[in-house]
Each structure stands twice: as C-alpha cells, then as structure tokens.
Amino acid sequence: MKANNDDCRGLTRRQLLGLATLTSAGLAAASVGVPEAKAAPKPGEQHEPLEDFKHDLEGSEGWVGEGGSAKESTVKQLPVATSIAGVSMRLKPGGLRELHWHAIAGEWAYVVKGNVRTTVISPNGEAAQDDFGPGDVWFFPKGHGHALQCLGPDEAHFILGFDDGHFSEFGTFSITDWVGHTPSNVLSQNLGLPESAFANFPKSEAYILPGQVPPAAAQEPLRQINQQANQSPHKYRLDASPALEFPGGELRIVSQKEFPIQNTLTGVTMLLKPGALREMHWHPNADEWQFYLSGRARITIFGAHGRTKTAEFGPGEVAFIKQGFGHFVEQIGDEPTKVLILLKSPVYEEINISTWLAANPVAIITDNFGITKELVDRLPKKSIVIAAKIDSSSSA
Ligand SMILES: [Fe+2]
Ligand SMILES: [Fe+2]
C-alpha cells in the first residue's frame, strides 16, 4: 500500500473535496473507491505528438496595395496559436490604414522601422494622436476606433499583435466598408449632407490607401475643438526603457504595470548574444508568441509525456508556445538575435529552472536526481535567465 499522498494522485478536485467531506463526517475512506492514479506515468501509453509551432509570416502571401501591404499569422496558418494573431504591415509614405476597429481583439504594435502617426477614439470620447518611431509600442483596446498613417520619409514597417488567434486583419470593421453599404438617405440624415454628396464615396472597403504625408513636426489639430484630453496614453517607448541585463543578452518587458492601457498582453524584446541560451523556463499564466526580427535561434518545447519538439527560426518567422509548456531558446550564428515576444496576459510571469532548483533544499535535489551533495552545490544559486556562450576550453 502506498502512502496517502500517493493515493491522492490523479484525484480530481471534486473527488478530493468529496473525500474530505466524507472523512469529516466520520465515514471511513474505505467506503470511497480510490480511482486509479492518472497523474503517474504509465509505460507504453500513447500520446498525441506535439503540434507544429512555427509559421513563416514574412514568407507568406499577403495583401498588397498602392498604399502598403499586410501579411498575417492566425489559427488558419498556425493552428496551435489560438490566443494570439500577428500581422506584418508596411505603409508607404502617406499610406493610410483607414479608420477601423476590431470587434474581437485588442491591437498591440511594435514599430520596426519608419514613422507612424496613430489616431484613436475611446468609448468615452477621449481622442489621441501620437507619433511612433522604431522601438515604440502602441496598444488599442478591443473596439476602439483608430487609423494609422506613415509619416515618411521612408516606408514604415511594424508588427501588430492581436489578443485572439482567430482574429484576421482581413476582416476588420472599416469605415468605408460600413459607409459604402449604408443607404444614402441614412447617411444624409446622419451626417447632415445632401444624399448626392455620398455619390463618390468608396462603395467597398479601402483598407490601406495612398494618402498625403501629414505635417512632420507639429501634430494636426483634431476636427473637434473641445476634444476631451486622453487620460490613458496609447504609447510606450519599449526600446527606450531600461533593459534587464544578463550574461548572454537582455530583456525589455512592458506589462500593464508599466503601460496601464495594455490590459490583455505583455510585450518583450529579447536580445541574445552569439552562443547564448535563454534558459529552460515556462510561463504559468500565458501563451507566448514570438516574431524573429533578426538573427537565428532554435527553440525546443517540452509538453510532458516525454514529448519535446525543436524548430529553427530566422527573420520573419513566428513561434508559438502554449501556456505552461517548458521551453528554451538557443542562439545560432555569429550575429546577435533579436526577438519580439508577446505573452497573453497583462501580468508577466516566468519560472526559470535555475531559480526553481535554487529554491529547494539540497536533500530534495540529491534525492530527485540521485546525485551527490557536491554536485548540487555547483548548481546556480540564483536565476540565470540568459546564459552566455560556453567557453569550450573550460567546460570539461
Ligand atoms: Fe487596427
Ligand atoms: Fe518564454
């Protein structure tokens, strides 16, 4: 007979509560059939292989128009990525991503290059206009109306992240689509112009269209004079924020704590020096979406039942790691690797294997691995996070 603790393995919470109730009522546990342990490994049991977790976003076909282009990564292209979708968008100088909103998703963005101006309206009438450059982040909560325009002088490129993997950039609620499908008598009554004034409005969605480069320095005034001031900034300068430095690289993290309006996601940029290792870790509260900005790396995920899966990533490719799945990232090549990361929670959480092992008594670790105390003493006593390249001459 195993110890009681072992007997509880595999019981559901409801079964455990039932057991506690019966015990407290003076009934012997013998009257409760203890189900077969489910959490314990069973030799020979078959498990589904881990799903593919890679999509070549930049290598995919997208939408191309006169004012810009867009490519997307949703559950259609990467079925495992149910909670986060991504878009790579480019706008030519003056190019306008028209006034629109997203019914099912909040929008996060990181500017890779160029300059972009956003306008946004919140449900309580606060309006904002902000200019963004490389390394800056914006966030528009679900349903807020917004538009994007490239300020020039060069093309702007930015990566958009949406907090729902089923979101498609090609099914947004655009103002031309709505107006173009509304009777002109309704438009006339609503907007106070004669019906004839709407004859030349677009009849279908414009999406991205060429436009005039707006004034570069001063912001244009909004059409409404007494606009309420914006109370919750949509802009966060991620690359201008202080980095967390580690031997093998650095992290910049923006959670809701630093950027209050960003209420569904956490954004991260990770820089890995050549040969570095983002250590074995997992995120207890969040799925993880990665976009490779530059350099190469190899990710290995761990999904229990002896299942691991490895894939290699380079610029323009997307990775998705499910909540709670173990993973590590090995940098590849002589150039540093820069990765944009989104986590599907406004609160940042991670557990690193080095921290975990340091947070246990020596005896537990010796018993768990069957190793000597001397070896345990050589394990890290604090978090590694990003390990530097191993000097092969000293790693005998
Ligand atoms: Fe949008
Ligand atoms: Fe991670």
Tab-separated table of C-alpha atoms and ligand atoms in Angstrom, residues 97 100-102 107 140 146 148 160 162 167 169 172, ligand 1:
chain	number	residue	atom	x	y	z
A	97	ARG	CA	-4.558	52.249	-42.843
A	100	HIS	CA	-11.439	50.981	-38.440
A	101	TRP	CA	-11.983	48.950	-35.297
A	102	HIS	CA	-11.627	45.313	-34.275
A	107	GLU	CA	-4.295	45.665	-31.072
A	140	PHE	CA	-5.654	49.959	-28.641
A	146	HIS	CA	-8.277	54.007	-34.906
A	148	LEU	CA	-2.552	54.618	-38.909
A	160	LEU	CA	0.898	44.006	-34.990
A	162	PHE	CA	-3.866	40.758	-31.578
A	167	PHE	CA	-8.527	37.475	-35.404
A	169	GLU	CA	-6.663	41.553	-40.262
A	172	THR	CA	-11.855	44.292	-39.686
B	1	FE	FE	-6.218	48.051	-36.272
